[in-house]
Short mmCIF file of C-alpha atoms in Angstrom, two decimals:
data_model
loop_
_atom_site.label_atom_id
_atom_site.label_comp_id
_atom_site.label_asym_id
_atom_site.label_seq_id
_atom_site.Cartn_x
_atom_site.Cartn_y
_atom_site.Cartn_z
CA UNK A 745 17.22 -4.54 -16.09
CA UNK A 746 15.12 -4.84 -18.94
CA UNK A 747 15.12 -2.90 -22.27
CA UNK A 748 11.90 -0.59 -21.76
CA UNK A 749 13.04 -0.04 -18.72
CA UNK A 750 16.05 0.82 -19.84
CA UNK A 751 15.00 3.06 -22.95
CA UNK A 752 12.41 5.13 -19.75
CA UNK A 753 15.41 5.82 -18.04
CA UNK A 754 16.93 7.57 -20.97
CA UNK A 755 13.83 9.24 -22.06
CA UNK A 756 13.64 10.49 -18.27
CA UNK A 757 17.00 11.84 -17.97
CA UNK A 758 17.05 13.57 -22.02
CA UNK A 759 14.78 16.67 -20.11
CA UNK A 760 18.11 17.91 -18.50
CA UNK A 761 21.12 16.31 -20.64
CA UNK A 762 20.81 19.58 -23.10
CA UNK A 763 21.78 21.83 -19.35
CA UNK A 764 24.51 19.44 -18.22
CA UNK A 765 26.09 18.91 -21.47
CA UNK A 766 26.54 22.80 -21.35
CA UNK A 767 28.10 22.38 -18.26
CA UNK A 768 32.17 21.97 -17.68
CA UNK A 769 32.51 18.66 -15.44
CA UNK A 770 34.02 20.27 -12.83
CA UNK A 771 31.17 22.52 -12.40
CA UNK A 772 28.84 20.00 -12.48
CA UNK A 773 30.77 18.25 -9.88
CA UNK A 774 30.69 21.69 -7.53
CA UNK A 775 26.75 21.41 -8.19
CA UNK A 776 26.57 17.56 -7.16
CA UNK A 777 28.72 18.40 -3.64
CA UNK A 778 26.27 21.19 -2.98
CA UNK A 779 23.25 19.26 -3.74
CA UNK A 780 24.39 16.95 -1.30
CA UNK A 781 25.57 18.80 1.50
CA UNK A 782 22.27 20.90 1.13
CA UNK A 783 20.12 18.18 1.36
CA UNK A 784 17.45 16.56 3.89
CA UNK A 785 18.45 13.49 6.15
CA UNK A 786 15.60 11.59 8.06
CA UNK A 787 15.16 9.10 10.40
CA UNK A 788 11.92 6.99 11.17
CA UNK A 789 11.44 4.19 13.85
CA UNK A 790 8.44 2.20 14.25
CA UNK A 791 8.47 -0.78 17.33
CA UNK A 792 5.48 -3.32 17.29
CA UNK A 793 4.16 -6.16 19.26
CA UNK A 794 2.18 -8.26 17.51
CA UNK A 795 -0.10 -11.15 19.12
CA UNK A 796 -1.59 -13.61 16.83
CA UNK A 797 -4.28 -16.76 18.12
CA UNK A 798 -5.32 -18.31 15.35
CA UNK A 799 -6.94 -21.59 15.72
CA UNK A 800 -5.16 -23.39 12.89
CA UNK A 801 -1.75 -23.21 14.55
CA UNK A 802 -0.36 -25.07 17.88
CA UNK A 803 0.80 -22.41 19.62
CA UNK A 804 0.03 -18.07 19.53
CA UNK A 805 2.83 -15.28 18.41
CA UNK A 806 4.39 -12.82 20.01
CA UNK A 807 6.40 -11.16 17.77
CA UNK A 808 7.99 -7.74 19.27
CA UNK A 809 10.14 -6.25 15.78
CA UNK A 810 11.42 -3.01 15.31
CA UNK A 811 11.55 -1.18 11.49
CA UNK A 812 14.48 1.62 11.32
CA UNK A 813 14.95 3.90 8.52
CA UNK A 814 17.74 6.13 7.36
CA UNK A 815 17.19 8.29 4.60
CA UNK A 816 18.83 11.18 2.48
CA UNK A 817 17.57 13.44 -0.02
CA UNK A 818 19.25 15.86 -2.05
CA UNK A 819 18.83 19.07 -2.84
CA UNK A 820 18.09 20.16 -6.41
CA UNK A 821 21.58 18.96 -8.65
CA UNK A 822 20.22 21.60 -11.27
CA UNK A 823 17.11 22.04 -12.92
CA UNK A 824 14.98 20.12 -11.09
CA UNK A 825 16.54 16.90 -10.71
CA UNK A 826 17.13 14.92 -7.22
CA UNK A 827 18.50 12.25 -5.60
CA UNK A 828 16.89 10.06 -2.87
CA UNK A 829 18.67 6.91 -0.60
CA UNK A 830 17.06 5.39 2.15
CA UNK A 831 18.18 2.35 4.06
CA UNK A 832 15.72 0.08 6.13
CA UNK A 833 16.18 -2.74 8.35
CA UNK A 834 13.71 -4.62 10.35
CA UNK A 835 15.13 -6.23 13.44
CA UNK A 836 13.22 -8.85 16.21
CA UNK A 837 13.85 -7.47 19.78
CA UNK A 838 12.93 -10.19 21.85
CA UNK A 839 15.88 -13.23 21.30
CA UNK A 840 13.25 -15.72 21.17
CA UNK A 841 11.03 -15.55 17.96
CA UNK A 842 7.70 -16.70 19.45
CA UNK A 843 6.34 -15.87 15.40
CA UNK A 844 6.66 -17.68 12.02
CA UNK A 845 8.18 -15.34 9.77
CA UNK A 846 7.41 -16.99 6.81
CA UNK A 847 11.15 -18.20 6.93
CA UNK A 848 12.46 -19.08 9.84
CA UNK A 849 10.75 -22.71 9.98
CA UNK A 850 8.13 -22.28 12.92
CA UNK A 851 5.58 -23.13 11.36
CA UNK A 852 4.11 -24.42 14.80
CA UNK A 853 3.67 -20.36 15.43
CA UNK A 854 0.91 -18.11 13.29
CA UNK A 855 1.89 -16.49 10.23
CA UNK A 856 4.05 -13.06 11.12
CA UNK A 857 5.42 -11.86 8.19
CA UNK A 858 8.00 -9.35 9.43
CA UNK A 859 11.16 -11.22 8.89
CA UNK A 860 14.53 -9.58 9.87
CA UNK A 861 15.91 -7.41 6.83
CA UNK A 862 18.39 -4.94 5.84
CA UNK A 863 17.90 -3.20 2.57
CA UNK A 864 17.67 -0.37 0.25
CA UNK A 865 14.02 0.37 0.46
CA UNK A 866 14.23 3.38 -2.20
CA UNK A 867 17.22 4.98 -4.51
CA UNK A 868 15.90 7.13 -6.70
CA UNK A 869 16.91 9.94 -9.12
CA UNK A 870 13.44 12.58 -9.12
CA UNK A 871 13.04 15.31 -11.73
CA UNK A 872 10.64 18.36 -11.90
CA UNK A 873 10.12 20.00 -14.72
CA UNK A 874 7.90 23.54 -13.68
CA UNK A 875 5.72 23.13 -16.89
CA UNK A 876 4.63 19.61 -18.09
CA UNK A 877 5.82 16.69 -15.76
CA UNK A 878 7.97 15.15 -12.94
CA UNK A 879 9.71 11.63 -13.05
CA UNK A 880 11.33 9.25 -11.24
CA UNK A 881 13.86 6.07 -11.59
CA UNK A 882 14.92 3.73 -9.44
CA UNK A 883 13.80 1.56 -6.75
CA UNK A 884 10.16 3.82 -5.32
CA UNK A 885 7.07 3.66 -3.28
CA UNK A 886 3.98 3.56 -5.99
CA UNK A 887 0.96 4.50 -4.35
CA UNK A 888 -2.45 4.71 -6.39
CA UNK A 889 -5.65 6.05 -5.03
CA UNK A 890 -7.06 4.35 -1.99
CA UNK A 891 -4.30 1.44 -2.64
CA UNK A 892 -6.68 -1.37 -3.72
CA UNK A 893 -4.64 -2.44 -6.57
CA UNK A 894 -1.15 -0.65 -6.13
CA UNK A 895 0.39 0.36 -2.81
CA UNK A 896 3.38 0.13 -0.33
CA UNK A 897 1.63 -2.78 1.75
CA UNK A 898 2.65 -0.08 4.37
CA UNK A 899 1.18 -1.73 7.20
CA UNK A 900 4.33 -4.55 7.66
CA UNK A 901 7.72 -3.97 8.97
CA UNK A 902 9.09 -4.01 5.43
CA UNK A 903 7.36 -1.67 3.11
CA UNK A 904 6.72 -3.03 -0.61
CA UNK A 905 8.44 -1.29 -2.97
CA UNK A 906 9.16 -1.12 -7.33
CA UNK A 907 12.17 -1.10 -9.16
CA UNK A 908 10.49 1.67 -11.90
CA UNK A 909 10.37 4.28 -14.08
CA UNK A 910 7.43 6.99 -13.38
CA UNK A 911 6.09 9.35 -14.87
CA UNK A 912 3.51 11.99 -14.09
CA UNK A 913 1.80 15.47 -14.45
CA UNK A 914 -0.83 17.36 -12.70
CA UNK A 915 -0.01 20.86 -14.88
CA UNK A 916 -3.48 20.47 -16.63
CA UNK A 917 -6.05 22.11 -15.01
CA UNK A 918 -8.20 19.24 -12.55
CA UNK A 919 -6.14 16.28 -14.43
CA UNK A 920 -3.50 14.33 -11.96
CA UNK A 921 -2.08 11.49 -14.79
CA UNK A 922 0.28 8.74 -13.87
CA UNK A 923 2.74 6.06 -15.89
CA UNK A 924 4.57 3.29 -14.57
CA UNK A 925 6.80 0.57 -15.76
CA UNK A 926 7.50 -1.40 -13.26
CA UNK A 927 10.32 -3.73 -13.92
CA UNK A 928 11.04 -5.68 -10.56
CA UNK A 929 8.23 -6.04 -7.24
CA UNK A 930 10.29 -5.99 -3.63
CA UNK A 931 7.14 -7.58 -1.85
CA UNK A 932 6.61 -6.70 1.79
CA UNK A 933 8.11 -10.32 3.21
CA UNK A 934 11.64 -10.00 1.53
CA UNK A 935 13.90 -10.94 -1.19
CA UNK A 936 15.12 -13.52 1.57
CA UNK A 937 11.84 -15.23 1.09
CA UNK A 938 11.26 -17.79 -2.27
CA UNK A 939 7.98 -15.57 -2.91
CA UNK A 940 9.81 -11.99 -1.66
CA UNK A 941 10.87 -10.93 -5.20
CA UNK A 942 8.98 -10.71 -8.80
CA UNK A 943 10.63 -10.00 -12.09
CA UNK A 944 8.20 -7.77 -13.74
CA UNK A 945 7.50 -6.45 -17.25
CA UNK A 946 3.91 -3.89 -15.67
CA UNK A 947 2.13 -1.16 -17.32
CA UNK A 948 0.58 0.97 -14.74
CA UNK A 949 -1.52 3.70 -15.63
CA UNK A 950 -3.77 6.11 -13.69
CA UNK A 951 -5.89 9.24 -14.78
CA UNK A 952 -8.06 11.23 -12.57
CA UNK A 953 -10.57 14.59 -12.81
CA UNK A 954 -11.00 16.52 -9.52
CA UNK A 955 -13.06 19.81 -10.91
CA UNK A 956 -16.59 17.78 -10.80
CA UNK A 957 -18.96 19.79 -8.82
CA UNK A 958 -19.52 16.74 -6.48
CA UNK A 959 -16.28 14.73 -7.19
CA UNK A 960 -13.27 13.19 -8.26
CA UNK A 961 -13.42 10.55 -11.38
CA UNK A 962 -10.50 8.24 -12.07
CA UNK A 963 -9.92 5.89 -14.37
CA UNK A 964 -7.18 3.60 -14.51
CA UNK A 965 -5.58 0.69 -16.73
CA UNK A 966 -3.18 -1.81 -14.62
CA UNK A 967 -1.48 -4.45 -17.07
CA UNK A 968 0.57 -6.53 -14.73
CA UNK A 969 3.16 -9.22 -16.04
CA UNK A 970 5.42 -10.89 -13.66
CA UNK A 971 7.83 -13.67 -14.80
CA UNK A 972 8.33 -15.92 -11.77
CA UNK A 973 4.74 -15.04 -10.56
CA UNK A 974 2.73 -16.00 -13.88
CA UNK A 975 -0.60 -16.72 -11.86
CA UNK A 976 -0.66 -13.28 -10.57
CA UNK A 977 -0.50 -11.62 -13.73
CA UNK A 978 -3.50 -9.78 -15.51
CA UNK A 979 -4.71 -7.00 -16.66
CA UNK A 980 -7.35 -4.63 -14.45
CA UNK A 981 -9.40 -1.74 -16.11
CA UNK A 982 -11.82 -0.04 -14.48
CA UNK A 983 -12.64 3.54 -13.13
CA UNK A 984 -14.07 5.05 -9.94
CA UNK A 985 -16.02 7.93 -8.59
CA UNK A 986 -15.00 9.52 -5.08
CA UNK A 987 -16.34 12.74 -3.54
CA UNK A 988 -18.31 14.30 -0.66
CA UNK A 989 -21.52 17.06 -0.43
CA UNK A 990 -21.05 19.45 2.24
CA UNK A 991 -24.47 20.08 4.13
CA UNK A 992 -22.97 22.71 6.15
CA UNK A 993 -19.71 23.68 7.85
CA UNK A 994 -20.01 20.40 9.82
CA UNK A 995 -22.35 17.94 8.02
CA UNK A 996 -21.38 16.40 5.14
CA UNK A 997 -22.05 12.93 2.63
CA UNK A 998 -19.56 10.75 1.90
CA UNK A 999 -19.44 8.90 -1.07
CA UNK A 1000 -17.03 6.20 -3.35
CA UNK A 1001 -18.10 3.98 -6.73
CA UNK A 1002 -16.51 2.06 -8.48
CA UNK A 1003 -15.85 -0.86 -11.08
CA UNK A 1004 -13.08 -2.81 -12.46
CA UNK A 1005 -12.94 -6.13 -14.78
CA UNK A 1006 -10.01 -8.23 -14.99
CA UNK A 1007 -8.70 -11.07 -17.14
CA UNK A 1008 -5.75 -13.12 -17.72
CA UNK A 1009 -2.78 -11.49 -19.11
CA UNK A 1010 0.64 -12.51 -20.22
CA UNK A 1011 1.73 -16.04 -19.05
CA UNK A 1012 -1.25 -16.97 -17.26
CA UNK A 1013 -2.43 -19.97 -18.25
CA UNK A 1014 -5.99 -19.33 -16.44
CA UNK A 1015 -8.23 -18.31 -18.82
CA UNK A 1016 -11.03 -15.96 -16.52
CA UNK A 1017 -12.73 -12.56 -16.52
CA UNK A 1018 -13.73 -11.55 -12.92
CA UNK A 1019 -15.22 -8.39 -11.79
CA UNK A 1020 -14.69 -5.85 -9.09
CA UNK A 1021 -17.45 -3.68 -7.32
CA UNK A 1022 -17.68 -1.61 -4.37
CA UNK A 1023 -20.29 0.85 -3.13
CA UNK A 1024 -19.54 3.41 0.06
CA UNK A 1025 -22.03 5.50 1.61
CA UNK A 1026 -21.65 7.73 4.68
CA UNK A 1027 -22.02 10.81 6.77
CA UNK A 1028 -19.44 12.86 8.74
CA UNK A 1029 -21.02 15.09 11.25
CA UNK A 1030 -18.24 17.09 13.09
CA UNK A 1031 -15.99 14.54 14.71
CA UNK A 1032 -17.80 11.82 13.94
CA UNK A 1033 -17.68 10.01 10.59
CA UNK A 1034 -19.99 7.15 9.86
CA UNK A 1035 -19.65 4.71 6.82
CA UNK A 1036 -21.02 1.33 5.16
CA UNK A 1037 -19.56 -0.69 2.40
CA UNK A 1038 -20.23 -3.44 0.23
CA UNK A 1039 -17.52 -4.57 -1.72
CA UNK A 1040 -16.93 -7.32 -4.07
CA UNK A 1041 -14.63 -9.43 -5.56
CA UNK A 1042 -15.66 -12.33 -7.93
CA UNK A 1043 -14.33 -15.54 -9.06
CA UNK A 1044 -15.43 -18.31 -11.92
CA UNK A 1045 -15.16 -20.61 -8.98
CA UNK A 1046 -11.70 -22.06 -8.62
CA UNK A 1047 -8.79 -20.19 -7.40
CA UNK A 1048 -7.02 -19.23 -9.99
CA UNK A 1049 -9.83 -17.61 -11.93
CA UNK A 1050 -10.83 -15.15 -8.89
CA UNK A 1051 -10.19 -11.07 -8.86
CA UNK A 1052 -6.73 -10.72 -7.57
CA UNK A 1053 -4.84 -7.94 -6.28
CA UNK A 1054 -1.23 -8.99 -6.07
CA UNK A 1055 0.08 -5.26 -5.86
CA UNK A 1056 -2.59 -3.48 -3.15
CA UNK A 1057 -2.03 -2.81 0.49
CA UNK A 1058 -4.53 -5.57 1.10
CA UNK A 1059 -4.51 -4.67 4.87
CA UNK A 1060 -6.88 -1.69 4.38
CA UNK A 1061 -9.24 -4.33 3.03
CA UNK A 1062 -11.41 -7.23 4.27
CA UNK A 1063 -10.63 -6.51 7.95
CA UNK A 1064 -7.60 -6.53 9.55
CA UNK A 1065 -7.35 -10.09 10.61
CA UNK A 1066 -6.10 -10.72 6.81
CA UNK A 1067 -7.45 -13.64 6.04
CA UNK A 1068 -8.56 -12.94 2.46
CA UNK A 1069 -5.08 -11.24 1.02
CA UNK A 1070 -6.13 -13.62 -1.66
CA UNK A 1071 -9.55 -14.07 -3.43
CA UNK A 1072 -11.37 -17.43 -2.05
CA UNK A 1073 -12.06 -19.61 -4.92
CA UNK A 1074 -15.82 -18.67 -4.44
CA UNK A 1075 -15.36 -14.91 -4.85
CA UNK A 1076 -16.03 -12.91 -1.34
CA UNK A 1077 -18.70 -10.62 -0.85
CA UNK A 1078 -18.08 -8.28 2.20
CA UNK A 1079 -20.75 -5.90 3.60
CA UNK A 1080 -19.13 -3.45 6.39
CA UNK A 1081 -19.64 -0.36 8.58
CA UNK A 1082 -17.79 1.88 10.60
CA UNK A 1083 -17.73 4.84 13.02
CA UNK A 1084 -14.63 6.69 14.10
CA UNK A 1085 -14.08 9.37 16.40
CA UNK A 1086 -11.35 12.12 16.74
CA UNK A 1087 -11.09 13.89 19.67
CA UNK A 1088 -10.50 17.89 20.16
CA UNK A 1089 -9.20 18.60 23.34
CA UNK A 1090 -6.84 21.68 25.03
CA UNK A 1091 -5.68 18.61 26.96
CA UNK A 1092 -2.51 17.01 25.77
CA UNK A 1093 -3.11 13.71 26.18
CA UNK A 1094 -6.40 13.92 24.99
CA UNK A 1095 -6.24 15.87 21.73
CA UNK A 1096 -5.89 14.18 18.29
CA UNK A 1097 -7.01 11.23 20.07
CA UNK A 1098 -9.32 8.99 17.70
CA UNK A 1099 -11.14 6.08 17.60
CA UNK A 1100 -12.53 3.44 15.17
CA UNK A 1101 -14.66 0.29 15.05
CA UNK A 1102 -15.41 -1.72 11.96
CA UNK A 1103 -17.86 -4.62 11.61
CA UNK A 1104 -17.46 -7.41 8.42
CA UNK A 1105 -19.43 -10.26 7.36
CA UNK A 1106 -17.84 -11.85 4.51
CA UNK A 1107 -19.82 -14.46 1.99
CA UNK A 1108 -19.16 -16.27 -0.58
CA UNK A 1109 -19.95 -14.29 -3.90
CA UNK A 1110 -20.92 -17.35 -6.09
CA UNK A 1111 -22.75 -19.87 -3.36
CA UNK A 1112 -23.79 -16.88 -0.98
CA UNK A 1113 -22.12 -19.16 1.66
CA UNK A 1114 -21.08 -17.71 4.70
CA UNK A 1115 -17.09 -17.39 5.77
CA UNK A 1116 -17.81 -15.19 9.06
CA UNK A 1117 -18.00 -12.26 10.42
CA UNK A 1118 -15.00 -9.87 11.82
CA UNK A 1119 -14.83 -7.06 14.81
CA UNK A 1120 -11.72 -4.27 14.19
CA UNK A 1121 -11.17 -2.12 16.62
CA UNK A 1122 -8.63 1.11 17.02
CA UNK A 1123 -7.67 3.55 19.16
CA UNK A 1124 -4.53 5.88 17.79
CA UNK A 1125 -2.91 8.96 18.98
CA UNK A 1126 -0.41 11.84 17.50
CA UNK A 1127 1.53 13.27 20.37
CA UNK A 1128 3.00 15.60 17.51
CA UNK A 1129 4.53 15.90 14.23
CA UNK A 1130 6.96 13.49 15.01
CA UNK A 1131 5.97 10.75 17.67
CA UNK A 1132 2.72 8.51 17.72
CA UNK A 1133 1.24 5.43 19.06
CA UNK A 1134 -1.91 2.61 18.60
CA UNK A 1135 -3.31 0.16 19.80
CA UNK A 1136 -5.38 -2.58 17.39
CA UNK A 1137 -7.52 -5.20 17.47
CA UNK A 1138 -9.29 -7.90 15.03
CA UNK A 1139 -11.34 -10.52 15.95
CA UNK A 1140 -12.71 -13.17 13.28
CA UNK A 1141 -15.12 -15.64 13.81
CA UNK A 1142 -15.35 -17.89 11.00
CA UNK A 1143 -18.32 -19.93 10.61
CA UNK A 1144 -17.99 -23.93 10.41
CA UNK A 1145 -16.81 -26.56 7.63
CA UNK A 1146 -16.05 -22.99 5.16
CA UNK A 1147 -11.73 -23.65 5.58
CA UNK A 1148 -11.39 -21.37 7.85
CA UNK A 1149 -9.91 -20.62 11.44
CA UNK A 1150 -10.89 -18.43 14.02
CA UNK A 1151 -7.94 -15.87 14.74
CA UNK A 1152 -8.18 -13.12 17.20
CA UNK A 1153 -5.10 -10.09 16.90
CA UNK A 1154 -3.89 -7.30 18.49
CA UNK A 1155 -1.51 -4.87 17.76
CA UNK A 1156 0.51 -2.18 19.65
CA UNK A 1157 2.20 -0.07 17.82
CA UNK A 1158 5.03 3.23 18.87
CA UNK A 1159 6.51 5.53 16.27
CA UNK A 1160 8.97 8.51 15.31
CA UNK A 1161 10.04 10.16 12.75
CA UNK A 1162 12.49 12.71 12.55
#
């Protein structure tokens, strides 16, 4: 583990040494038991099939997996502090992998990357102090505003997690601020994969300001470092603007800004400074919520000298068919809209029922070439607080000679959590 890291984890743990120092060990040991038979269990189960025709492979996937989760949280030790464990392992039901996990050698099959796992997804010690902050340390979900540049890449069998030390405080009137040192990245395909694991020496930090009259401002400062990932390393500052004007009780504008630049940092050897822009405008009126984008992400026109986002849930972003995870050497430039639904019903199967459709076209931000256009379609449902299912769709076309392959998916998803 490395030194800062290290030196965190005994500034995090100093707020309650002065307590347990006080303490005889046996009493602290009575206090640990109790904790522990006091605390919270949990169990979560998501099954997916997954089709995948993509026109740059020989043959479609089918890939039917199934992510379990067992998980255990403590009760308060003393004075705030906690313990969490939970246990996740990603299993394919059907005995014939019709998919290419990324590591199982079929590459005549589409990319699926939900290879078979068991791991600890989190382990954690949390502490809340009532007055100034809460921490944590260990292995932890970060998640920072809408996930563009940090998130749990939550939408794959095998959630991405951070071996880190975090610290953060929302005790100041309308200020939420977050720091991170990140010291290892458990990416979403698996340490099993060559790519699955990233030493890390990352500075993550994130301040926002909710008591604007029509918003929330954030800024945030992301200096990532990774040792056995060097071209993914940089530094991202920007800030954003995110809020909505209610009309009336059920009319209201929807709004989002925001900016980021980024350049090389640590042992990249590309020299670049990219930028990041995206503009949302929309209107929710009752049930339905309408919206339109244009976000983009630029690039000095090779590869490694594009915006990159090695740490977001890049899912949520540049439709669902993921085919720009990465930054095209060209930049991307992607212009969307939306409508979603969400039914209201006193009939079972009907209520909490919702629907959305997105539309993309994607260009090319430096040559205003054309990469094609994408269709996303959902329809979800919440039986209750514990059970739920979808159903998803994505459907790109890409346009001819731009390196690109048509790929139509869909998605259908079953869940639990207990």
């Amino acid at each position: 583990m490395k030194k800062l890291l290290l030196i965190s984890s005994i500034l995090c743990i100093s707020a309650f040494f002065e307590d347990a120092a006080a303490r005889s060990v046996s009493q602290l040991a009575d206090d640990t038991v109790s904790a522990v038979k006091q605390g919270k269990p949990y169990l979560k189960f998501r099954y997916r099939y997954e089709f995948n025709d993509d026109d740059a492979a020989r043959k479609n996937a089918n890939a039917s997996t199934l992510r379990s989760v067992i998980g255990y949280e403590t009760a308060p030790i003393f004075e705030g502090l906690k313990g969490l464990l939970e246990i996740e392992n990603v299993k394919t039901i059907a005995s014939n992998e019709m998919f290419n996990d990324g590591n199982n050698g079929k590459t005549r099959y589409p990319l699926v990357p939900d290879p078979e796992i068991t791991e600890i997804n989190q382990l954690y010690l949390s502490y809340e102090d009532p007055y100034l902050f809460s921490a944590k340390l260990g292995r932890q979900i970060l998640k920072f505003d809408n996930e563009r540049f940090i998130g749990e890449n939550g939408w794959r069998q095998n959630q991405q997690t951070m071996d880190a030390v975090q610290f953060s405080t929302d005790r100041f009137a309308g200020i939420d601020a977050t720091y991170a040192y990140v010291a290892n990245v458990n990416l979403a395909p698996g340490d099993r994969l060559p790519d699955g694991d990233w030493e890390s020496s990352s500075h993550l930090l994130n301040i926002s300001y909710d008591k604007l009259a029509l918003g929330k401002i954030t800024g945030y400062a992301y200096f990532m470092d990774f040792d056995n990932s060097i071209a993914n390393s940089n530094q991202t500052i920007g800030a954003s603007f995110d809020g909505n004007y209610p009309f009336s009780q059920s009319l209201a504008a929807l709004y989002r800004f925001e900016y980021a630049t980024q350049q090389d940092y640590g042992d990249n050897r590309n020299d670049y400074d990219a930028g990041y822009y995206q503009a949302m405008g929309g209107v929710k009126l009752g049930a339905t919520t309408l919206q339109s984008s244009y976000e983009v992400l630029e690039s000095e026109g090779t590869a490694g000298k594009a915006f990159r986002t090695p740490l977001a849930t890049t899912h949520r972003f540049q439709g669902w068919a993921d085919k720009f995870t990465t930054t095209p050497a060209q930049g991307i430039e992607d212009l969307n809209a939306s409508a979603s639904y969400k039914l209201t019903s006193s009939s079972e199967i009907l209520n909490n029922l919702s629907f959305t459709a997105r539309y993309h076209m994607f260009t090319a931000q430096n040559t205003g070439t054309d990469y094609g256009t994408e269709i996303d379609l959902l329809a979800e449902k919440q039986f209750s607080d514990k059970y739920y299912a979808q159903i998803k769709g994505a459907d790109f076309d890409a346009e001819p000679g731009v390196g690109l392959s048509d790929t139509k998916k869909i998605w259908l998803t079953m869940g639990a959590n207990f």
